[in-house]
Coordinates of C-alpha atoms and ligand atoms in Angstrom, one line a residue:
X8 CA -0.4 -1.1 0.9
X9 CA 0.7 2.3 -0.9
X10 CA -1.8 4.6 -1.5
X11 CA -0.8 4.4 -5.4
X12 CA -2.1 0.5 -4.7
X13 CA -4.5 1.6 -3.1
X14 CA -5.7 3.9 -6.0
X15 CA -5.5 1.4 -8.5
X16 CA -7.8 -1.0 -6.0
X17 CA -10.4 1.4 -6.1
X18 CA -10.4 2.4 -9.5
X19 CA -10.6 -1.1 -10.8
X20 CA -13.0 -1.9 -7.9
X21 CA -15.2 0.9 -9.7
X22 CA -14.7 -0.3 -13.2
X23 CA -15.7 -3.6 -12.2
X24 CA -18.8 -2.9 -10.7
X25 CA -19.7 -0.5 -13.6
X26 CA -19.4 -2.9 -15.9
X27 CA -21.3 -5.5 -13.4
X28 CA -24.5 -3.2 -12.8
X29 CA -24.4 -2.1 -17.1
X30 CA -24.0 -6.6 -17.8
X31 CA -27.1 -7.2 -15.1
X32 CA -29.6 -4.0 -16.8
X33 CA -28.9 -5.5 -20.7
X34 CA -31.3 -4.3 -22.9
X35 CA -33.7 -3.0 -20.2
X36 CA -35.9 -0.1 -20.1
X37 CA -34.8 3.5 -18.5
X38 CA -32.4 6.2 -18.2
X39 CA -28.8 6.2 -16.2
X40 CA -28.2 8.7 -13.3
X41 CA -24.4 9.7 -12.8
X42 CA -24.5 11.5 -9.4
X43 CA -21.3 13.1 -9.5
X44 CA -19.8 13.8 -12.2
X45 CA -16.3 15.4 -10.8
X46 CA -13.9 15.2 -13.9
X47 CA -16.1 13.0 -15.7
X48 CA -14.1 10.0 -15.8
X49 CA -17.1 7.8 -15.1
X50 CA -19.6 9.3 -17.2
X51 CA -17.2 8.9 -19.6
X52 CA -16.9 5.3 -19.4
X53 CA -20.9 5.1 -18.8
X54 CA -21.7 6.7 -22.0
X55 CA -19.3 4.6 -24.1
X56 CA -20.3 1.1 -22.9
X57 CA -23.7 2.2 -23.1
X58 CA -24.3 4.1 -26.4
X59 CA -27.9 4.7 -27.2
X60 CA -28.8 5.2 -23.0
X61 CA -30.3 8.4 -21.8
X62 CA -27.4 9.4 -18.9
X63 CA -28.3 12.6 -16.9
X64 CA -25.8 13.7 -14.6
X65 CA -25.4 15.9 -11.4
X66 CA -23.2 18.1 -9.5
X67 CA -22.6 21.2 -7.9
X68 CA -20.0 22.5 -10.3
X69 CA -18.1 21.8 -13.8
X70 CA -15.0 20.6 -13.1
X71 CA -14.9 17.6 -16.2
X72 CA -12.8 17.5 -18.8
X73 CA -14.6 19.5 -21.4
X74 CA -14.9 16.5 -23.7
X75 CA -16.9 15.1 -20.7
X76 CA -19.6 17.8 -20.0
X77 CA -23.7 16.5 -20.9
X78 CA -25.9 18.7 -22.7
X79 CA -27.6 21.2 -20.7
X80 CA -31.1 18.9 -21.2
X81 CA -29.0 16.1 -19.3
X82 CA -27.5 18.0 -16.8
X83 CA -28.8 18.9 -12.9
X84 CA -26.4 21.6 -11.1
X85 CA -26.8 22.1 -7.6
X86 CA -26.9 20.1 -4.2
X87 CA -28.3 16.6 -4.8
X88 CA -30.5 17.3 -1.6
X89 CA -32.5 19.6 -4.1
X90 CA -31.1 18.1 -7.7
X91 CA -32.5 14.7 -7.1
X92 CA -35.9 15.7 -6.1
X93 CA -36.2 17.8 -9.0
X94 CA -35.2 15.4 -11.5
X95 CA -37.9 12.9 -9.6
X96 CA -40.3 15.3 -11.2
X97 CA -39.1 15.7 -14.2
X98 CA -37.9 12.2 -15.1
X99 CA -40.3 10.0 -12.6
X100 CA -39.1 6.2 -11.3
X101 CA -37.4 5.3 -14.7
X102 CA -33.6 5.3 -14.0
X103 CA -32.5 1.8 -14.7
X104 CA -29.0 2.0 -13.9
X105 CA -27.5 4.7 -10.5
X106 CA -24.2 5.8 -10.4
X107 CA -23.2 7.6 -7.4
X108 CA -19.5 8.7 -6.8
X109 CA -19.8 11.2 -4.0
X110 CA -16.6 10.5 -1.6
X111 CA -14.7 13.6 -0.7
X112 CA -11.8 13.4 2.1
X113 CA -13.8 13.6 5.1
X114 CA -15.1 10.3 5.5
X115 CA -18.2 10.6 8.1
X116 CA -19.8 13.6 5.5
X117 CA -19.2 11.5 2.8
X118 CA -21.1 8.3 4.3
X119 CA -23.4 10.9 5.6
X120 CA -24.1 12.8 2.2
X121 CA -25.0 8.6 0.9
X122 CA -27.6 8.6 3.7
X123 CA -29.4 11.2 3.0
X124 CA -29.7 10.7 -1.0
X125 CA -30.2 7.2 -0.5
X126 CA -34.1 7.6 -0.2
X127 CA -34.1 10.7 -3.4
X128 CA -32.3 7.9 -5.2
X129 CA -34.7 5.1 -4.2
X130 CA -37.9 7.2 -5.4
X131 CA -36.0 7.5 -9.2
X132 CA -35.4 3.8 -9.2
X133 CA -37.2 1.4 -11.7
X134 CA -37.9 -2.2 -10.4
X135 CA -35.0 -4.2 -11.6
X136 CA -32.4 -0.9 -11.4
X137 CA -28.7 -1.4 -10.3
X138 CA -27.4 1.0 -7.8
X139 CA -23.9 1.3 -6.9
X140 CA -21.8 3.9 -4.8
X141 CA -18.5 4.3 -3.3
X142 CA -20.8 5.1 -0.3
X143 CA -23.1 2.5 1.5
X144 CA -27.1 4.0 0.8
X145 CA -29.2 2.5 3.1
X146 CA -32.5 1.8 2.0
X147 CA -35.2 -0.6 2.3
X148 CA -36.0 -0.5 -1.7
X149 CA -32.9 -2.5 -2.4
X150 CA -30.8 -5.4 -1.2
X151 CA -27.2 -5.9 -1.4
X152 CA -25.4 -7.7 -4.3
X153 CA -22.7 -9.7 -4.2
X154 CA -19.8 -8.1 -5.5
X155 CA -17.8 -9.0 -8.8
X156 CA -15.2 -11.5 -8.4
X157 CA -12.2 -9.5 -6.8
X158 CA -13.6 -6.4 -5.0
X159 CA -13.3 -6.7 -1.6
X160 CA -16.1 -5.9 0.3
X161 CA -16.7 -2.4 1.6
X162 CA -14.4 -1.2 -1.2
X163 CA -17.7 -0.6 -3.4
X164 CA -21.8 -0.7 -3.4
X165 CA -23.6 -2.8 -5.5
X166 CA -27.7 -2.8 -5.3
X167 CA -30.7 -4.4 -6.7
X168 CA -33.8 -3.3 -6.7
X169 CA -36.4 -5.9 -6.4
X170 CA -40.2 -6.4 -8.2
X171 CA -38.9 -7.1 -11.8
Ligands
SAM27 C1 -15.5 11.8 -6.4 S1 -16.1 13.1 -7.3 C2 -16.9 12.2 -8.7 C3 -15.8 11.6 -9.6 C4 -16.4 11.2 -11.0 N1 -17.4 10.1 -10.8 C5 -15.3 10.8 -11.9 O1 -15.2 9.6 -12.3 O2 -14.6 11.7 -12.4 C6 -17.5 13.6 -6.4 C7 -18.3 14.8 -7.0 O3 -19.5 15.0 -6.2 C8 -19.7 16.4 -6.2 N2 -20.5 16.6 -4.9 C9 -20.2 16.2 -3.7 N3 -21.1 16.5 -2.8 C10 -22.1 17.1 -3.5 C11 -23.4 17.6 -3.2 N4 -23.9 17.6 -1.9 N5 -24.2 18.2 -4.2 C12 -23.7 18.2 -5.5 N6 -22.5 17.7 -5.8 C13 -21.7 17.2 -4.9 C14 -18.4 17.1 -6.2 O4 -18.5 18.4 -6.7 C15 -17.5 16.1 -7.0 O5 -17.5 16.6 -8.3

């Protein structure tokens, strides 16, 4: 496969399950977490599907398109290792909907990095909440879900969170 088809498989893989985990929440309560907001392409598609939802979003830097930056009230700058716990507090279990896009080159850190948010995102979760990743986050708050029709598996990360 080229790696421009290989692009296009991911990208759609990630549209796909966006627009899986935003179907499966409806009209349910809570807020949407955007972990990573890298140029903002995401966010971008969150926020327009999902017009009257609370997003708040987190990364190190600003690198979006400035059309795609949140509000200073809905944004979290630094390490996830120290964002996430801080939002915890300030925002409690309430997010309905997780997004986290986290992947850099370097394949090991990047599953790595998953692992170790995987239990700051699991104490934000609201029973019912869909998290996905293009990372695996192993936790024991949520169970695997199947994967819309034409992602293969491993390519994305979809995850329910039981007691709704
Ligand atoms: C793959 S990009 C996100 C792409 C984005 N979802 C989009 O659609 O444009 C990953 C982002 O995660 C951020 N990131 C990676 N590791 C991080 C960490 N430990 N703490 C905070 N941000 C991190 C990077 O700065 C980068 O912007």
């Amino acid at each position: 496969m080229s790696r421009l088809d290989s692009f296009i498989r991911r990208l759609s893989a990630q549209r796909a399950c966006l627009d899986a985990a935003i179907v499966a929440i409806g009209s349910r309560e809570g807020c949407v977490l955007e972990i990573g907001l890298g140029n903002g392409r995401t966010f971008d598609h969150l926020r327009e599907a999902m017009p009257g939802r609370e997003i708040f979003v987190f990364d190190r830097q600003i690198n979006a398109h400035p059309d795609c930056v949140p509000d200073e009230g809905h944004l979290f700058l630094g390490d996830f290792r120290e964002t996430l716990p801080a939002a915890t507090r300030r925002l409690g279990r309430r997010a309905i909907l997780v997004h986290a896009d986290i992947g850099s080159g370097d394949v090991a850190a990047s599953r790595s990095l998953g692992a170790a948010i995987a239990p700051l995102i699991a104490a934000m979760a609201a029973p019912g909440a869909r998290i996905l990743s293009d990372q695996p986050l192993p936790s024991d708050t949520w169970q695997a879900e199947a994967l819309p029709h034409g992602v293969e598996a491993g390519r994305y990360h979809l995850y329910w969170v039981d007691g709704a």
